[in-house]
C-alpha positions as CSV (number, residue, x, y, z in Angstrom):
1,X,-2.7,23.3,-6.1
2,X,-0.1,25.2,-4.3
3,X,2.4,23.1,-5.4
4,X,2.8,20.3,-7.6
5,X,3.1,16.7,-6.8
6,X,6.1,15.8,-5.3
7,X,7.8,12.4,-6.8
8,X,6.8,10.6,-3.4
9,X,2.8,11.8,-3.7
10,X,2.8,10.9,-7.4
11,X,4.2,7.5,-6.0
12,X,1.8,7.1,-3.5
13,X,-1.3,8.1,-5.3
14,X,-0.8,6.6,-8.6
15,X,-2.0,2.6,-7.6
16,X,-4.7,4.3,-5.7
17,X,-6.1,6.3,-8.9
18,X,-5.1,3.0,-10.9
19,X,-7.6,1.2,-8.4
20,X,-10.5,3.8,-8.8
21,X,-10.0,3.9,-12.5
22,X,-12.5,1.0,-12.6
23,X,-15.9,1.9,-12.9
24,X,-16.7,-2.1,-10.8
25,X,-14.6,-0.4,-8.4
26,X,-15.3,2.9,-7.9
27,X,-18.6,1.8,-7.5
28,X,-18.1,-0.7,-4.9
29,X,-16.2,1.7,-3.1
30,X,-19.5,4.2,-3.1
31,X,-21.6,1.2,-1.8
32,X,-19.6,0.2,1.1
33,X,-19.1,4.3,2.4
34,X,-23.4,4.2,1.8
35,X,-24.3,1.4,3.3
36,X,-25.0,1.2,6.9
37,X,-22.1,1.6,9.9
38,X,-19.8,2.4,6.7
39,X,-19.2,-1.5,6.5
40,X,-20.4,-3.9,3.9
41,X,-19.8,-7.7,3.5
42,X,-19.6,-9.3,-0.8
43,X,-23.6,-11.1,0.4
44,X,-24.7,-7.3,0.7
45,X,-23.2,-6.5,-2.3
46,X,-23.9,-8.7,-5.3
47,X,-27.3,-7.7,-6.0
48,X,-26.1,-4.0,-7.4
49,X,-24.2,-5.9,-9.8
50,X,-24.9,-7.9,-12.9
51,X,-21.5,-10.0,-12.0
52,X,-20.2,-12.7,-10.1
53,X,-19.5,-12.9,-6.1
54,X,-15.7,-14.4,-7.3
55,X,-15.4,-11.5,-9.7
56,X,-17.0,-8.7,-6.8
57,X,-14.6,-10.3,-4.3
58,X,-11.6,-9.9,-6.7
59,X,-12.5,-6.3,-7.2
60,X,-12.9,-5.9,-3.2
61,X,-9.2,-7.5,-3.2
62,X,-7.7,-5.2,-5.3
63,X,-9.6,-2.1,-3.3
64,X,-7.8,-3.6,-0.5
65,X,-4.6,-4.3,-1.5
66,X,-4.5,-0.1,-2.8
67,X,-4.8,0.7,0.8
68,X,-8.7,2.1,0.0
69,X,-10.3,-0.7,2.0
70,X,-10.2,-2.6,5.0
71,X,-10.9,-6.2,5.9
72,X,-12.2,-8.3,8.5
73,X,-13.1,-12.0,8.3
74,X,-17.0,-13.2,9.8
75,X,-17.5,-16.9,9.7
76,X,-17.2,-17.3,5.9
77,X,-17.9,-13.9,4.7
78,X,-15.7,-10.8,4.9
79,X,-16.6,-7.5,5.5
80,X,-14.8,-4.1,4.2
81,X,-14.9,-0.6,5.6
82,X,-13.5,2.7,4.0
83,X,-10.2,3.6,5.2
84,X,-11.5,7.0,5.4
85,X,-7.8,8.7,6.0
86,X,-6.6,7.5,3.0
87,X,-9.9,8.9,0.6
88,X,-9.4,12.2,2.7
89,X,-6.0,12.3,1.9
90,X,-6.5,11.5,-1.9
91,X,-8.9,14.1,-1.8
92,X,-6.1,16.6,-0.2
93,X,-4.3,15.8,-2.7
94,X,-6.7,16.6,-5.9
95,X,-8.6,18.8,-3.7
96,X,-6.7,22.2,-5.3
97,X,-6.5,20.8,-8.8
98,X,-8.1,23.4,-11.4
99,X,-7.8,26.2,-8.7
């Protein structure tokens, strides 16, 4: 890095790290950037995990509510998409760490 964090990046980054600390989560978050058109709905996802569609959906949620996912409703299922900016900007951010 050319410069350290400042107080405001440290801000902004940490519930995002806190969010991908998960291994659930970071995982989920790979699945739906793989899986086709970048979007993925909780039916498409359940199968890659030995858990239940309440407890993928709460990990979805939280995804969400860091800012690393968006949202939109179908019927009864909900589909999430990467908020590519905000991983592009994460990865900004670590991008020169260990330079």
């Amino acid at each position: 890095m050319a410069e350290p964090l400042s107080s405001e990046q440290a801000g902004q980054l940490a519930p995002l790290m806190k969010a991908l600390a998960d291994p659930v989560r970071l995982r989920l978050l790979s699945l739906v950037a793989a899986h086709a058109d970048g979007e993925a709905c909780v039916c498409d996802l359940n199968d890659a995990f030995d858990l239940s569609q309440p407890t993928i959906s709460h990990h979805l949620k939280v995804l969400h509510e860091a800012g690393l996912l968006d949202r939109s409703k179908r019927g009864t299922w909900v589909y999430y998409r990467i908020k590519a900016d905000v991983l592009a900007g994460v990865a900004g951010l670590l991008g020169g760490v260990g330079r």
